[in-house]
Amino acid sequence: MYSMKRILFILFALTVIPCTLPVNAEYLPEIQLDVRDYDAIELPAGTFIGVESMQEISTQYCQNGYKVAFVTMNDLYMRDTNVVPENTAFIGYVEDVHDPIVGTNASFKVKISKMILPDGYEIPLNGYIYSDNGNKIGGEMTAPAAWRRMPHYQGDIGNKTTLQIRPGRERKKGSHAIILSGENRIIVLTEPLMITHTLTD
């Protein structure tokens, strides 16, 4: 008998009490969320973005972690949307710095970590200043320190001998790698970039 009363009370509580809570339907339409009416746009990994350097970057005085900035000079559209407007800033830092040595020029990489739209909105990203050497700026082999003459025998032309100039084994000391202020460069995205904010006219 006692358990039957308990069951009846629980059923009463579940059906009657929620109906007695005050609800003012006239206020419900005023509750609105400020949601943008478009979906995020994805820039895939490997996308190129043309930029201009805002400062000189050199292995002569820049170490790992040195902050750098680039800016776009043109709009970048995807479909009909301007996803990277002109004057968007790209902020990053120098990493993997190597000083010049005999035989090899200095080198560094520039990691890009975020973009700042002209209205101040920031979007994080993963990218590098592009180069065809694994995104490494510099690192080329230096010119030979000396050239030597070596005889070259041409047995098929009357046993004639000619002298050829060939590079010696020693190489010159490398020079510092540099990106000049105002130099045009390309950012390559290493991960997809989700554009969740765009500028509209």
Short mmCIF file of C-alpha atoms in Angstrom, two decimals:
data_model
loop_
_atom_site.label_atom_id
_atom_site.label_comp_id
_atom_site.label_asym_id
_atom_site.label_seq_id
_atom_site.Cartn_x
_atom_site.Cartn_y
_atom_site.Cartn_z
CA MET A 1 0.00 0.00 0.00
CA TYR A 2 2.83 2.31 0.91
CA SER A 3 4.64 1.67 -2.37
CA MET A 4 1.44 2.33 -4.34
CA LYS A 5 1.14 5.78 -2.72
CA ARG A 6 4.73 6.54 -3.61
CA ILE A 7 4.16 5.57 -7.25
CA LEU A 8 1.02 7.72 -7.46
CA PHE A 9 2.87 10.71 -5.97
CA ILE A 10 5.72 10.40 -8.48
CA LEU A 11 3.28 10.23 -11.39
CA PHE A 12 1.45 13.29 -10.05
CA ALA A 13 4.72 15.21 -9.71
CA LEU A 14 5.81 14.38 -13.25
CA THR A 15 2.54 15.42 -14.88
CA VAL A 16 1.20 18.32 -12.82
CA ILE A 17 4.21 20.26 -11.52
CA PRO A 18 5.75 21.09 -14.95
CA CYS A 19 2.38 22.46 -16.05
CA THR A 20 2.31 24.90 -13.16
CA LEU A 21 5.63 26.59 -14.03
CA PRO A 22 5.09 30.18 -15.27
CA VAL A 23 5.57 30.58 -19.01
CA ASN A 24 5.14 33.93 -20.72
CA ALA A 25 4.96 33.11 -24.39
CA GLU A 26 4.87 36.77 -25.33
CA TYR A 27 8.55 37.11 -24.35
CA LEU A 28 9.82 34.10 -26.27
CA PRO A 29 10.10 35.83 -29.71
CA GLU A 30 12.44 38.42 -28.17
CA ILE A 31 15.06 35.75 -27.40
CA GLN A 32 17.33 35.75 -30.45
CA LEU A 33 20.88 34.58 -31.08
CA ASP A 34 23.20 36.76 -33.10
CA VAL A 35 24.30 34.07 -35.55
CA ARG A 36 25.96 34.84 -38.88
CA ASP A 37 23.94 33.64 -41.85
CA TYR A 38 26.75 31.86 -43.71
CA ASP A 39 28.90 28.80 -43.15
CA ALA A 40 32.64 28.80 -42.58
CA ILE A 41 34.79 28.69 -45.72
CA GLU A 42 37.70 26.26 -45.81
CA LEU A 43 40.97 27.15 -47.51
CA PRO A 44 42.67 23.79 -48.12
CA ALA A 45 46.23 22.97 -47.17
CA GLY A 46 48.60 23.98 -49.96
CA THR A 47 46.78 27.26 -50.70
CA PHE A 48 49.15 30.08 -51.73
CA ILE A 49 48.63 33.62 -50.40
CA GLY A 50 50.70 36.45 -51.86
CA VAL A 51 52.15 38.83 -49.26
CA GLU A 52 54.73 41.58 -48.84
CA SER A 53 57.31 41.66 -46.05
CA MET A 54 56.87 44.49 -43.57
CA GLN A 55 60.49 44.34 -42.38
CA GLU A 56 63.92 43.02 -43.22
CA ILE A 57 64.53 39.51 -41.92
CA SER A 58 68.14 38.27 -41.86
CA THR A 59 70.10 35.52 -40.14
CA GLN A 60 72.65 38.21 -39.33
CA TYR A 61 70.52 39.49 -36.44
CA CYS A 62 67.32 37.38 -36.26
CA GLN A 63 67.25 34.39 -33.96
CA ASN A 64 64.66 31.68 -33.35
CA GLY A 65 61.39 33.23 -32.17
CA TYR A 66 61.96 36.63 -33.81
CA LYS A 67 58.50 38.03 -34.62
CA VAL A 68 57.75 39.04 -38.21
CA ALA A 69 54.83 40.51 -40.14
CA PHE A 70 53.62 40.36 -43.72
CA VAL A 71 50.65 42.04 -45.42
CA THR A 72 48.51 41.21 -48.44
CA MET A 73 48.43 43.70 -51.30
CA ASN A 74 45.47 42.12 -53.12
CA ASP A 75 42.16 40.46 -52.30
CA LEU A 76 41.91 36.66 -52.30
CA TYR A 77 38.50 35.32 -53.34
CA MET A 78 37.00 31.87 -52.95
CA ARG A 79 33.84 31.49 -54.98
CA ASP A 80 32.19 34.91 -54.60
CA THR A 81 33.56 35.65 -51.13
CA ASN A 82 36.57 37.81 -50.35
CA VAL A 83 38.19 35.51 -47.77
CA VAL A 84 41.51 37.37 -47.45
CA PRO A 85 40.99 41.08 -48.14
CA GLU A 86 43.72 43.53 -49.08
CA ASN A 87 45.79 44.82 -46.11
CA THR A 88 45.28 41.64 -44.08
CA ALA A 89 48.29 41.17 -41.78
CA PHE A 90 50.00 37.82 -41.27
CA ILE A 91 51.99 37.41 -38.07
CA GLY A 92 54.65 34.77 -37.48
CA TYR A 93 58.15 34.11 -36.22
CA VAL A 94 61.55 32.91 -37.39
CA GLU A 95 62.54 29.31 -36.68
CA ASP A 96 65.22 26.77 -37.58
CA VAL A 97 67.98 29.40 -37.96
CA HIS A 98 71.37 28.18 -39.23
CA ASP A 99 74.41 30.44 -39.46
CA PRO A 100 76.57 30.49 -42.61
CA ILE A 101 79.44 28.02 -42.77
CA VAL A 102 82.08 27.12 -45.32
CA GLY A 103 80.26 25.58 -48.25
CA THR A 104 76.68 26.48 -47.22
CA ASN A 105 74.75 29.74 -46.95
CA ALA A 106 72.78 30.57 -43.82
CA SER A 107 69.13 29.53 -43.71
CA PHE A 108 65.92 29.97 -41.74
CA LYS A 109 62.20 29.29 -41.92
CA VAL A 110 59.31 31.67 -41.27
CA LYS A 111 56.33 30.12 -39.49
CA ILE A 112 53.02 31.99 -39.92
CA SER A 113 50.67 31.55 -36.95
CA LYS A 114 47.76 33.97 -37.45
CA MET A 115 46.11 36.47 -39.75
CA ILE A 116 44.56 39.77 -38.70
CA LEU A 117 41.83 41.17 -40.92
CA PRO A 118 41.64 44.94 -41.49
CA ASP A 119 38.81 45.19 -38.93
CA GLY A 120 41.05 43.63 -36.26
CA TYR A 121 39.51 40.13 -36.27
CA GLU A 122 42.17 37.44 -35.71
CA ILE A 123 42.16 33.92 -37.17
CA PRO A 124 44.82 31.36 -36.18
CA LEU A 125 46.48 29.38 -38.97
CA ASN A 126 49.44 27.14 -39.78
CA GLY A 127 51.64 28.10 -42.69
CA TYR A 128 55.14 28.99 -43.86
CA ILE A 129 56.77 31.46 -46.16
CA TYR A 130 57.15 29.26 -49.23
CA SER A 131 60.35 28.15 -50.91
CA ASP A 132 61.01 25.19 -53.18
CA ASN A 133 63.64 23.98 -50.68
CA GLY A 134 61.22 22.69 -48.07
CA ASN A 135 60.17 26.24 -47.17
CA LYS A 136 63.74 26.98 -46.09
CA ILE A 137 65.04 30.45 -46.97
CA GLY A 138 68.69 30.20 -48.02
CA GLY A 139 70.79 27.10 -47.36
CA GLU A 140 72.29 26.96 -50.86
CA MET A 141 75.73 25.52 -51.56
CA THR A 142 78.33 28.25 -52.00
CA ALA A 143 80.53 28.83 -55.04
CA PRO A 144 83.92 27.11 -55.29
CA ALA A 145 86.81 28.92 -53.59
CA ALA A 146 89.09 28.12 -56.51
CA TRP A 147 89.01 26.67 -60.00
CA ARG A 148 91.60 24.32 -61.42
CA ARG A 149 92.68 23.46 -64.91
CA MET A 150 92.47 19.85 -65.95
CA PRO A 151 93.57 18.31 -69.25
CA HIS A 152 90.88 16.71 -71.35
CA TYR A 153 92.05 14.20 -73.91
CA GLN A 154 90.13 13.96 -77.17
CA GLY A 155 91.34 10.74 -78.75
CA ASP A 156 88.76 10.87 -81.52
CA ILE A 157 90.09 14.20 -82.83
CA GLY A 158 93.67 13.45 -83.67
CA ASN A 159 94.69 12.78 -80.06
CA LYS A 160 94.32 16.45 -79.15
CA THR A 161 94.42 17.66 -75.55
CA THR A 162 92.42 20.63 -74.26
CA LEU A 163 92.33 22.28 -70.86
CA GLN A 164 89.08 22.45 -68.95
CA ILE A 165 88.39 24.60 -65.91
CA ARG A 166 86.69 22.70 -63.11
CA PRO A 167 85.75 23.70 -59.56
CA GLY A 168 88.10 22.75 -56.78
CA ARG A 169 87.06 20.84 -53.68
CA GLU A 170 87.11 23.87 -51.39
CA ARG A 171 84.09 26.15 -51.22
CA LYS A 172 83.64 29.77 -50.16
CA LYS A 173 82.19 30.66 -46.79
CA GLY A 174 78.43 31.08 -46.88
CA SER A 175 76.57 34.38 -46.68
CA HIS A 176 73.57 35.39 -44.55
CA ALA A 177 70.06 34.62 -45.77
CA ILE A 178 67.73 37.59 -46.01
CA ILE A 179 64.19 38.67 -46.87
CA LEU A 180 64.17 42.35 -47.74
CA SER A 181 61.59 44.82 -46.47
CA GLY A 182 58.90 45.17 -49.13
CA GLU A 183 59.91 41.92 -50.83
CA ASN A 184 57.07 39.88 -52.33
CA ARG A 185 56.71 36.40 -50.89
CA ILE A 186 54.13 33.60 -50.78
CA ILE A 187 52.56 31.97 -47.73
CA VAL A 188 51.67 28.30 -48.14
CA LEU A 189 49.11 26.80 -45.77
CA THR A 190 50.28 23.57 -44.16
CA GLU A 191 46.85 22.85 -42.65
CA PRO A 192 43.32 23.75 -43.78
CA LEU A 193 42.23 27.23 -42.70
CA MET A 194 38.62 27.81 -41.65
CA ILE A 195 37.46 31.35 -42.47
CA THR A 196 34.69 32.10 -39.97
CA HIS A 197 34.67 35.88 -40.40
CA THR A 198 34.63 37.98 -43.56
CA LEU A 199 34.31 41.66 -44.31
CA THR A 200 31.19 42.81 -46.14
CA ASP A 201 30.54 46.10 -47.90
#
